[in-house]
Amino acid sequence: MYRPSPYEGLQTLFAEGKNLSDKERLAFSYGPLLSWYREHKRALPWRENKDAYRIWISEIMLQQTRVEAVKPYFFRFMEHFPTVEALANAPDEELLKCWEGLGYYSRARNLKKAAGVIMEQHGGKLPASKEELLALPGIGSYTAGAIASIAYEIAAPAVDGNVLRVLSRVTGSYDDILKQSTKKKMENLVSEVIKSGEAGDFNQALIEIGAIVCVPNGAPLCDSCPFYTVCAAREKGLIDEIPVKTPKKKRRIEEKTVLLLQYGEKIAIRKRSAEGLLASLYEFVNVPGKLGEDEVEAMFEKPVTMEPLPDAKHIFSHVEWHMGGYLVSVSEVPKALENEGGEPMIFVTWEELREKYPIPAAFIAYKNFLDKLYEEN
Ligand code: ADE
């Protein structure tokens, strides 16, 4: 168990019954927080050096999913696109294939756009200023702060949702952490204490506390926390109340029927429209609504062999897809199932599908089904 030693000056303040300001809470924990981080930080691939390109890519990926899930994506991405130049020249399909399953494909597209700007305007090197980083496509205040501080030791805050949880608890703040104004306030607070030269470790220490101590789900491990002495939420028993998050609007539900159309050894896929959700990615053929077997059969002119597949669900930020599905073997390519706004369907082998065509995670249940089917045969 880690118990911070009494911080300099703190005992006296407590003895005087003085309430600590937010800044004092952070400033008093500055040293213990850095020591804690240097002792407990996880060894992660993007922490091996201070390469701004690696840090940038990892930070964008980490906005999508957990550290453990990011690792294989990170390694693969670095193999395919080891430099800003390689990324700027990335063929779209190869780029999206590397991003397959991570979601929010616009982030991958913005990476490539930003790489182009870095080549043209910054000689292929990520700029060493928060303002210039902020001007790049797909880079917001958090990412700019993370790159500036971790790669270049610039004293800029990097406040994401996890850091907001930590800081709200430490300061005992009831501000809604989903509000932009709360984020700004916490960024200002960090700006007051962060120092250039140690900025990268300071921000990463806050990130690390959010990941492994003041955890997102479940009880925080306060006994192991360097903020133990100064944390207002711990002191006042407010851990269950803070952070405050107003519930989001309900998501729209869309029902769909996914058809895994088999024609001989091949399977039908089609490219989605260039606009909107999952733009330009490939998908299995699907139609609106949850259809019964009779309704699916009626869509084809010739008799088909079909097998129902398990239901699946995918949650996007504003929509939920509730899907049913069928494996349908056709003896003739059907015409009626072409894609509105997208490209006509094509039939590809399983190997081609796996290697070349980015299929978004929304269809993972059906892709896994095919994986098993083709592995067994
Ligand atoms: N989450 C966001 N940024 C991170 C980082 N640099 N290391 C670990 N987890 C993170």
XYZ file of C-alpha atoms and ligand atoms in Angstrom:
387
model
C 0.000 0.000 0.000
C 1.242 3.452 -0.902
C 0.735 6.183 1.696
C 2.083 9.592 0.787
C 4.299 11.131 3.409
C 2.909 14.360 4.880
C 3.500 17.066 2.328
C 5.496 20.077 3.208
C 3.276 22.799 4.646
C 0.164 20.710 4.450
C 0.134 19.581 8.065
C 0.285 23.172 9.218
C -2.591 24.169 6.968
C -4.721 21.269 8.152
C -3.823 22.033 11.759
C -5.064 25.582 11.210
C -8.337 24.152 9.875
C -7.752 25.933 6.590
C -9.710 24.857 3.530
C -7.429 24.167 0.616
C -8.036 25.911 -2.693
C -8.186 23.795 -5.862
C -4.759 25.034 -6.859
C -3.302 24.164 -3.449
C -4.711 20.648 -3.661
C -2.898 20.136 -6.957
C 0.241 22.057 -6.067
C 0.761 20.146 -2.806
C 0.488 16.829 -4.648
C 2.817 17.818 -7.483
C 5.942 16.074 -6.137
C 4.217 12.951 -4.783
C 2.275 12.604 -8.047
C 5.448 12.671 -10.169
C 7.218 10.198 -7.865
C 4.204 7.917 -7.937
C 4.119 8.041 -11.741
C 7.808 7.331 -12.178
C 7.483 4.279 -9.941
C 4.150 2.905 -11.146
C 3.764 3.862 -14.797
C 2.917 1.088 -17.186
C 5.465 0.215 -19.852
C 3.592 1.096 -23.036
C 4.883 1.039 -26.623
C 4.301 4.790 -27.158
C 6.218 5.574 -23.975
C 9.443 4.005 -25.250
C 10.631 7.312 -26.651
C 9.409 10.883 -27.119
C 8.699 10.616 -30.806
C 5.871 13.068 -31.507
C 4.515 11.007 -34.413
C 4.122 7.871 -32.249
C 2.581 9.897 -29.439
C 0.101 11.508 -31.805
C -1.038 8.192 -33.318
C -1.333 6.544 -29.891
C -3.349 9.430 -28.456
C -5.844 9.325 -31.322
C -6.181 5.541 -30.976
C -6.588 5.828 -27.208
C -9.607 8.050 -27.772
C -11.255 5.035 -29.376
C -10.618 2.216 -26.939
C -8.669 0.766 -23.994
C -4.890 0.578 -23.799
C -4.751 -3.221 -24.201
C -6.968 -3.086 -27.289
C -4.898 -0.261 -28.803
C -1.528 -2.063 -28.615
C -1.956 -4.420 -31.618
C -3.450 -1.587 -33.696
C -0.547 0.659 -32.771
C 2.090 -1.894 -33.798
C 0.344 -2.637 -37.093
C -0.115 1.041 -37.878
C 3.565 1.767 -37.241
C 4.567 -1.099 -39.498
C 2.372 0.151 -42.340
C 3.007 3.870 -41.813
C 6.264 4.374 -39.898
C 6.577 8.090 -40.702
C 4.468 11.174 -41.290
C 5.404 10.919 -44.952
C 4.196 7.314 -45.229
C 0.915 8.332 -43.610
C 0.466 11.333 -45.897
C 0.847 8.982 -48.888
C -1.250 6.146 -47.416
C -3.673 4.497 -49.847
C -7.131 5.049 -48.307
C -8.077 1.399 -48.298
C -4.849 0.323 -46.551
C -5.311 3.080 -43.977
C -8.913 2.122 -43.250
C -7.979 -1.554 -43.127
C -5.439 -0.711 -40.393
C -8.201 1.137 -38.533
C -10.768 -1.641 -39.035
C -12.599 -2.329 -35.783
C -11.452 0.834 -34.012
C -14.473 2.856 -35.127
C -14.812 6.583 -35.918
C -13.125 6.237 -39.281
C -13.132 10.006 -39.705
C -10.286 9.993 -37.172
C -8.169 7.846 -39.502
C -9.002 10.118 -42.425
C -8.066 13.181 -40.376
C -4.735 11.570 -39.494
C -3.898 11.337 -43.172
C -5.094 14.897 -43.848
C -3.037 16.233 -40.961
C 0.008 14.264 -42.161
C -0.366 16.042 -45.523
C -0.395 19.437 -43.787
C 2.630 18.472 -41.666
C 4.525 17.532 -44.845
C 3.573 20.750 -46.617
C 3.824 23.276 -43.822
C 6.124 21.795 -41.169
C 8.754 19.875 -43.144
C 7.363 16.495 -42.053
C 7.817 17.134 -38.317
C 4.955 17.684 -35.904
C 5.071 21.330 -34.817
C 6.292 22.049 -31.281
C 3.572 24.475 -30.252
C 0.081 23.886 -28.968
C -1.417 26.503 -31.307
C 0.116 24.962 -34.427
C -0.913 21.473 -33.326
C -4.472 22.709 -32.734
C -4.619 23.978 -36.305
C -4.191 20.413 -37.673
C -7.247 18.371 -38.712
C -8.511 16.070 -35.949
C -6.390 17.613 -33.193
C -8.334 19.213 -30.357
C -7.284 20.737 -27.090
C -6.601 17.399 -25.340
C -4.508 15.882 -28.137
C -2.571 19.103 -28.756
C -1.768 19.314 -25.030
C -0.762 15.655 -24.876
C 1.612 15.907 -27.861
C 3.045 19.286 -26.798
C 3.724 18.130 -23.245
C 4.786 14.507 -23.778
C 6.911 15.004 -26.908
C 8.152 18.554 -26.352
C 7.797 19.202 -22.588
C 5.667 22.281 -23.212
C 3.643 23.238 -20.122
C 0.195 22.651 -21.647
C -2.716 20.824 -19.993
C -4.058 17.554 -21.469
C -7.478 17.064 -19.916
C -9.640 14.208 -21.196
C -12.634 12.486 -19.597
C -10.471 10.382 -17.297
C -8.415 13.320 -16.100
C -11.674 15.223 -15.523
C -12.835 12.463 -13.192
C -9.590 12.667 -11.205
C -9.570 16.459 -10.966
C -13.285 16.715 -10.080
C -12.731 14.308 -7.217
C -9.530 15.927 -5.983
C -11.184 19.358 -5.950
C -14.644 18.098 -4.872
C -16.257 19.742 -7.903
C -19.909 19.121 -8.762
C -19.513 20.676 -12.226
C -20.845 18.495 -15.016
C -17.780 16.949 -16.654
C -19.548 16.665 -20.008
C -19.708 20.441 -20.257
C -17.090 22.315 -22.235
C -16.946 24.975 -19.486
C -15.874 22.363 -16.913
C -13.108 21.134 -19.170
C -11.896 24.709 -19.684
C -11.927 25.326 -15.932
C -9.874 22.191 -15.246
C -7.461 23.050 -18.068
C -6.940 26.434 -16.433
C -6.328 24.747 -13.101
C -3.699 22.411 -14.567
C -2.093 25.373 -16.377
C -1.536 27.027 -13.011
C 0.659 24.218 -11.666
C 2.208 22.389 -14.635
C 5.884 23.165 -15.313
C 7.784 22.897 -18.563
C 10.472 20.237 -18.324
C 8.162 17.907 -16.368
C 4.963 18.570 -18.259
C 4.871 15.222 -20.052
C 5.206 13.202 -16.874
C 2.741 15.435 -15.031
C -0.009 14.989 -17.641
C 0.707 11.297 -18.015
C 0.593 10.916 -14.238
C -2.936 12.357 -14.213
C -3.870 10.043 -17.102
C -2.339 7.083 -15.265
C -4.165 7.846 -12.015
C -7.387 7.954 -14.062
C -6.585 4.589 -15.629
C -5.324 2.497 -12.725
C -6.251 4.216 -9.431
C -9.238 6.527 -9.851
C -10.691 3.956 -12.245
C -13.618 4.649 -14.601
C -15.807 1.798 -13.378
C -15.921 0.625 -9.809
C -14.383 1.866 -6.598
C -11.206 3.942 -6.755
C -8.115 2.596 -4.998
C -7.764 5.615 -2.711
C -5.283 3.872 -0.412
C -2.805 3.732 -3.289
C -3.379 7.278 -4.500
C -0.847 10.104 -4.210
C -3.809 12.518 -3.919
C -5.022 10.644 -0.806
C -4.320 13.462 1.669
C -5.712 16.301 -0.431
C -8.624 14.641 -2.245
C -11.837 16.454 -1.318
C -14.161 13.709 -2.576
C -12.362 11.075 -0.485
C -12.216 13.297 2.568
C -15.932 14.172 2.399
C -17.205 10.755 1.292
C -18.319 12.037 -2.127
C -16.703 9.381 -4.327
C -20.094 8.042 -5.423
C -21.422 11.507 -6.276
C -18.441 12.897 -8.147
C -17.870 13.171 -11.077
C -21.243 14.553 -12.144
C -22.305 13.581 -15.663
C -25.714 14.575 -17.049
C -27.328 11.668 -18.863
C -26.960 11.824 -22.631
C -29.919 12.004 -24.988
C -31.403 8.641 -25.898
C -29.982 7.021 -29.002
C -32.150 6.359 -32.056
C -32.680 2.648 -32.722
C -32.376 1.306 -36.261
C -33.345 -2.258 -37.038
C -31.611 -4.095 -39.860
C -31.366 -7.469 -41.474
C -27.874 -8.476 -42.547
C -27.674 -10.902 -45.432
C -24.508 -12.911 -45.841
C -25.030 -13.655 -49.511
C -22.999 -16.603 -50.696
C -22.517 -17.270 -54.381
C -20.397 -20.376 -54.709
C -17.284 -19.763 -52.599
C -17.714 -16.011 -52.642
C -19.500 -13.602 -50.403
C -21.218 -10.322 -51.271
C -20.000 -7.015 -49.901
C -20.566 -3.448 -51.027
C -18.973 -0.085 -50.480
C -21.068 2.329 -48.453
C -21.846 5.782 -49.689
C -19.096 8.408 -49.434
C -21.248 10.476 -47.071
C -22.508 9.810 -43.565
C -22.028 7.008 -41.063
C -19.142 4.615 -41.888
C -18.610 6.466 -45.155
C -16.796 4.542 -47.928
C -16.253 1.430 -45.816
C -17.411 -1.989 -46.958
C -20.399 -3.794 -45.509
C -22.343 -6.975 -45.854
C -25.577 -6.540 -47.741
C -28.291 -5.365 -45.376
C -31.815 -4.045 -45.555
C -33.849 -1.920 -43.158
C -36.103 -3.657 -40.616
C -35.933 -7.055 -38.961
C -37.239 -9.417 -41.606
C -38.610 -12.903 -41.219
C -37.454 -15.801 -43.405
C -40.460 -15.459 -45.739
C -39.799 -11.790 -46.281
C -36.144 -12.438 -47.108
C -37.018 -15.271 -49.452
C -39.477 -13.040 -51.287
C -36.634 -10.679 -52.160
C -35.122 -13.200 -54.555
C -36.464 -14.391 -57.876
C -34.880 -17.848 -57.705
C -35.141 -20.189 -54.700
C -32.400 -19.684 -52.093
C -31.041 -21.776 -49.239
C -31.033 -19.862 -45.983
C -30.056 -20.184 -42.372
C -30.956 -17.669 -39.649
C -28.032 -16.093 -37.765
C -27.945 -14.771 -34.187
C -29.079 -11.200 -33.495
C -26.395 -8.591 -32.943
C -26.245 -5.041 -31.686
C -23.843 -2.188 -32.333
C -23.831 1.098 -30.470
C -22.659 4.304 -32.169
C -22.728 7.655 -30.374
C -26.199 8.651 -31.624
C -27.648 5.459 -33.102
C -27.973 1.820 -32.138
C -28.205 -0.869 -34.787
C -30.274 -3.861 -33.759
C -29.597 -6.541 -36.321
C -30.925 -9.900 -37.338
C -29.254 -11.883 -40.083
C -29.339 -14.779 -42.517
C -26.788 -16.770 -44.397
C -28.295 -16.933 -47.870
C -26.883 -19.078 -50.666
C -27.902 -17.817 -54.060
C -27.572 -19.509 -57.442
C -27.802 -16.253 -59.343
C -26.640 -12.742 -58.520
C -29.740 -10.850 -57.345
C -30.318 -7.366 -58.736
C -32.710 -5.831 -56.240
C -30.276 -5.465 -53.343
C -28.046 -2.700 -54.564
C -26.986 0.044 -52.291
C -28.674 3.413 -52.244
C -25.971 5.994 -52.751
C -23.249 3.381 -52.385
C -21.588 1.197 -54.997
C -23.056 -2.037 -56.409
C -22.239 -5.177 -54.508
C -19.262 -7.284 -55.415
C -18.495 -10.927 -54.680
C -15.122 -11.645 -53.081
C -13.374 -14.653 -51.564
C -12.975 -14.874 -47.804
C -9.216 -14.246 -48.108
C -9.796 -11.114 -50.168
C -12.376 -9.915 -47.689
C -10.013 -10.391 -44.767
C -6.981 -8.846 -46.378
C -8.273 -6.007 -48.493
C -11.676 -4.720 -47.509
C -12.271 -2.721 -44.327
C -15.460 -3.975 -42.677
C -16.490 -1.848 -39.679
C -16.847 -3.354 -36.206
C -20.623 -2.912 -36.406
C -20.642 -6.136 -38.460
C -18.173 -8.039 -36.282
C -20.677 -10.700 -35.169
C -21.365 -11.616 -38.803
C -17.729 -11.418 -39.793
C -16.861 -13.771 -36.934
C -19.552 -16.137 -38.128
C -17.949 -16.251 -41.589
C -14.528 -16.637 -40.024
C -15.667 -19.848 -38.347
C -17.519 -21.054 -41.405
C -14.536 -20.646 -43.728
C -12.021 -21.893 -41.209
C -13.939 -25.121 -40.818
C -14.247 -25.705 -44.570
N -4.894 7.371 -22.440
C -4.802 8.512 -23.126
N -3.517 8.859 -23.294
C -2.775 7.872 -22.738
C -1.406 7.629 -22.609
N -0.515 8.469 -23.128
N -1.010 6.529 -21.956
C -1.917 5.686 -21.461
N -3.220 5.845 -21.548
C -3.659 6.926 -22.192
